[in-house]
C-alpha atoms as one frame of an Amber mdcrd trajectory, in Angstrom:
protein
  -6.489   5.295  27.575  -9.461   4.619  26.496 -11.264   6.680  29.346 -10.484
   9.907  28.070 -11.714   9.594  24.533 -14.271  11.819  23.709 -16.545  10.461
  20.777 -18.829  12.773  18.927 -19.481   9.693  16.179 -17.998   7.345  14.174
 -16.425  10.083  11.555 -15.734  12.149  14.642 -13.710   9.455  16.396 -11.729
   8.284  12.423 -10.982  12.339  12.012  -9.187  12.647  15.634  -7.260   9.229
  15.477  -6.639  11.065  11.371  -5.479  14.178  13.042  -3.861  12.421  16.259
  -0.082  12.970  16.641   0.126  11.075  19.558   0.698   6.918  17.938  -0.639
   5.659  21.495  -3.288   7.446  21.372  -4.475   7.498  16.905  -4.457   3.602
  17.674  -6.944   3.562  21.296  -9.239   6.455  19.248  -8.724   3.980  15.933
  -9.902   0.724  17.951 -11.957   2.031  20.599 -13.805   3.941  18.130 -14.734
   0.470  16.410 -15.612  -1.099  19.318 -18.425   1.992  19.897 -19.537   1.364
  16.594 -19.771  -2.269  16.606 -22.012  -2.096  19.781 -23.533   0.492  17.487
 -23.146   2.944  20.816 -22.530   6.772  18.254 -24.133   7.441  15.081 -22.394
   7.404  12.004 -21.834  11.138  11.435 -22.515  14.754  14.112 -22.719  18.434
  13.674 -20.074  18.187  16.051 -18.174  16.474  14.303 -13.918  18.728  13.428
 -13.184  18.828   9.831 -11.749  15.880   8.152  -7.161  16.910   7.544  -5.772
  16.970   4.229  -2.825  14.957   6.306  -2.800  12.619   9.439  -1.375  13.493
  12.305   2.173  13.005  12.822   5.190  12.788  15.256   8.503  14.937  13.776
  10.053  12.145  13.451  10.560   9.658  10.918  11.443  12.049   8.022   9.705
  11.161   5.268  11.370  10.882   1.746  11.547  10.158  -1.124  10.664   5.614
  -1.847  14.421   5.963  -3.607  15.752   7.143  -0.871  14.854   4.894   1.861
  17.801   2.777   2.285  17.674  -1.027   1.658  19.669  -3.399   3.977  19.919
  -7.504   4.152  18.139  -9.309   6.010  20.856 -11.014   7.697  22.404  -8.425
   9.597  20.177  -7.053  13.390  20.052  -3.378  11.309  18.294  -4.736   8.081
  15.869  -6.620   9.275  15.088  -3.158  11.721  15.078  -1.829   8.956  12.773
  -3.938   7.495  10.358  -3.660  10.663  10.838  -0.337  10.335   9.193  -0.340
   6.708   6.221  -3.136   7.692   5.160  -0.184  10.862   5.447   2.798   8.493
   2.707   0.860   6.454   0.959   0.260   9.056   0.565   3.413  10.556  -0.760
   4.974   7.229  -3.279   1.477   6.559  -4.612   2.370   9.927  -4.972   6.313
   8.588  -6.358   5.116   4.931  -8.879   3.285   6.285  -9.597   5.831   8.906
 -10.115   7.553   6.195 -12.169   6.348   4.325 -15.105   6.051   6.960 -14.614
   9.982   7.700 -14.524  10.855   3.597 -17.094   8.760   2.552 -19.141   8.472
   5.220 -22.252  10.627   3.873 -22.215   7.942   0.902 -25.528   5.831   0.283
 -24.438   2.739   1.383 -25.101  -0.104   4.348 -24.385   0.137   7.120 -22.221
  -2.989   6.887 -19.544  -0.710   4.909 -18.345   1.359   8.015 -18.103  -2.261
   9.730 -15.967  -3.687   7.564 -13.460  -0.499   7.485 -13.668   0.030  10.978
 -12.537  -3.700  11.391  -9.662  -3.074   9.550  -8.673   0.196  11.167  -9.236
  -2.164  14.396  -6.412  -4.737  13.022  -4.427  -2.624  11.092  -3.714  -0.044
  14.565  -3.077  -3.912  15.939  -0.158  -3.968  13.774   1.341  -0.913  14.279
   1.102  -2.412  17.894   3.144  -5.291  17.128   5.401  -4.078  15.054   6.410
  -1.892  17.300   7.380  -3.742  19.776   9.295  -5.825  18.105  11.498  -2.857
  17.372  11.882  -2.460  21.177  12.499  -5.859  21.098  15.627  -5.186  19.159
  16.478  -1.842  20.953  15.046   0.560  18.266  11.728   2.256  18.264   9.398
   3.549  14.623  11.091   6.772  13.648  14.277   5.998  14.064  14.612   5.557
  10.725  13.828   7.613   7.293  10.045   6.739   5.303   8.718   7.329   2.571
   5.473   9.142   1.752   4.081   7.075  -1.714   1.174   5.542   0.429  -0.337
   8.305   1.563  -0.099  10.381  -1.815  -1.571   7.598  -3.124  -4.762   7.531
  -1.251  -5.149  11.457  -1.855  -5.505  11.696  -5.332  -8.870   9.253  -4.927
  -9.952  11.269  -1.877 -13.464  12.841  -4.756 -13.778   8.548  -5.659 -14.943
   5.620  -3.861 -14.643   3.451  -6.089 -11.660   4.476  -6.998 -10.162   4.844
  -3.658 -10.938   1.103  -3.306  -9.612  -0.062  -6.325  -5.786   1.872  -5.394
  -5.779   1.262  -1.607  -7.107  -1.896  -1.185  -7.368  -3.755  -3.843  -3.343
  -2.779  -5.047  -1.417  -1.140  -2.011  -2.673  -4.279   0.172  -2.874  -6.879
  -2.374   1.066  -5.794  -3.021   1.224  -7.357   1.051  -0.343 -10.250  -0.143
   2.532 -10.674  -2.647   5.085  -9.920  -0.690   4.596 -10.678   2.701   5.257
 -14.955   2.464   8.765 -14.661   1.248  10.158 -12.416   3.424   8.019 -14.502
   5.911  10.583 -16.936   5.486  13.903 -14.741   4.808  13.471 -14.025   8.435
  12.635 -17.587   9.131  16.008 -18.141   8.047  17.869 -16.019   9.680  16.239
 -17.506  13.046  13.867 -14.229  13.943  11.461 -16.130  14.930   9.645 -13.140
  17.023   9.937 -11.113  13.751   8.245 -13.987  11.427   4.900 -14.725  13.746
   4.419 -11.083  13.729   4.369 -10.772  10.095   1.785 -14.646  10.081  -0.232
 -12.285  11.849   0.035  -9.379   9.395  -0.712 -11.185   6.373  -3.731 -13.394
   7.084  -5.087  -9.626   8.286  -4.396  -8.862   5.282  -6.257 -11.120   2.855
  -9.643 -10.126   4.649  -8.747  -6.002   4.660  -8.099  -7.059   0.245 -11.835
  -9.026   0.818 -13.634  -6.063   2.954 -12.446  -3.409  -0.434 -12.731  -6.674
  -3.112 -16.252  -6.337  -1.703 -17.276  -2.720  -1.346 -15.944  -2.650  -4.860
 -17.444  -4.858  -6.756 -21.027  -3.874  -4.512 -20.339   0.120  -6.238 -19.181
  -1.255  -9.607 -22.872  -3.773  -9.503 -24.980  -0.481  -8.141 -23.292   1.415
 -11.252 -24.031  -1.726 -13.946 -20.066  -1.210 -14.676 -17.830  -4.679 -15.118
 -15.798  -4.635 -12.272 -12.618  -6.223 -14.128 -12.728  -3.460 -17.283 -13.299
  -0.887 -13.565 -10.841  -0.851 -11.918  -8.164  -1.276 -15.211  -9.458   2.011
 -15.549  -9.752   3.663 -12.070  -6.006   2.309 -11.710  -4.898   3.769 -15.319
  -6.354   6.812 -14.608  -5.470   7.400 -10.671  -2.428   5.165  -9.828   1.099
   5.745 -10.908   3.676   3.014 -11.876   3.495  -0.181 -12.541   1.681  -3.782
 -10.993   4.940  -5.673 -10.863   4.948  -9.591 -10.542   5.002 -11.974  -8.941
   1.874 -11.977  -7.729  -0.047 -14.099  -5.000  -3.071 -15.715  -7.359  -3.719
 -18.055  -4.880  -3.963 -15.541  -1.800  -5.688 -12.842  -3.789  -8.758 -14.632
  -5.511  -9.335 -16.108  -1.676  -9.692 -12.849  -1.228 -11.697 -11.641  -4.361
  -8.997 -10.488  -6.388  -9.222 -12.634  -9.636  -6.373 -12.113 -12.231  -8.956
 -10.788 -15.137  -8.384  -7.593 -12.945  -4.760  -6.917 -12.443  -2.892  -9.778
 -15.253  -3.454  -6.399 -17.910  -2.465  -4.186 -15.985   1.181  -5.692 -15.674
   1.347  -6.462 -19.238   0.871  -3.190 -20.326   3.561  -2.017 -17.759   6.138
  -3.356 -18.987   5.646  -2.505 -22.520
């Protein structure tokens, strides 16, 4: 697959991957762009780069619906496990595009190259996760696209398209951190049902996601330090301005803290949301 991938630059490869509606090509481009960038075989930007699209390329299915209309099923049934894995595949696919979008959209920001190293590692791993979950769906006689999915993740990111600090607050430090809160119970439920293969996939995702939140926290703190802002206060202000909906406990405080996201960031937002 990698032989026919023309990559003009890191930004160009990221934009091409975001634009692609062919999900095999999208994930291959994400990983190949990362690999070439890590080896410093491509530049950060090129005049030949295409324009960044407003929305990522997607196949005809799944049909996108409001989150409230996505049906929830018991994990004790095969249909329920397929529904959960389908929802996770959709989250991981969005995460591929979101990591690439941070690189492509903010390629002109005055940040060190290690910023792009971090986000391309995230993009590489999110592509791996999507492929793993899709392969597990295939094992269970299903595929990504068989069920409807919601569009909330991309909408949340779109609202922060003009502000890198806000983007870091919303995507890694809220949306990805939420995965640290909910995944352990899903792993346990999968094991209870005897679906050890799906639980093993979730184990890989959970361990990688800690690193992704850590990348977000590192660069959020970096930007706050440069702007002489208190990171916890800045986080709360940016979340109130850019994120709809409450931050829902329970929080996995230990995993969040390991990633550099301490309770001083999010506890105040959780208590306000219940007022």
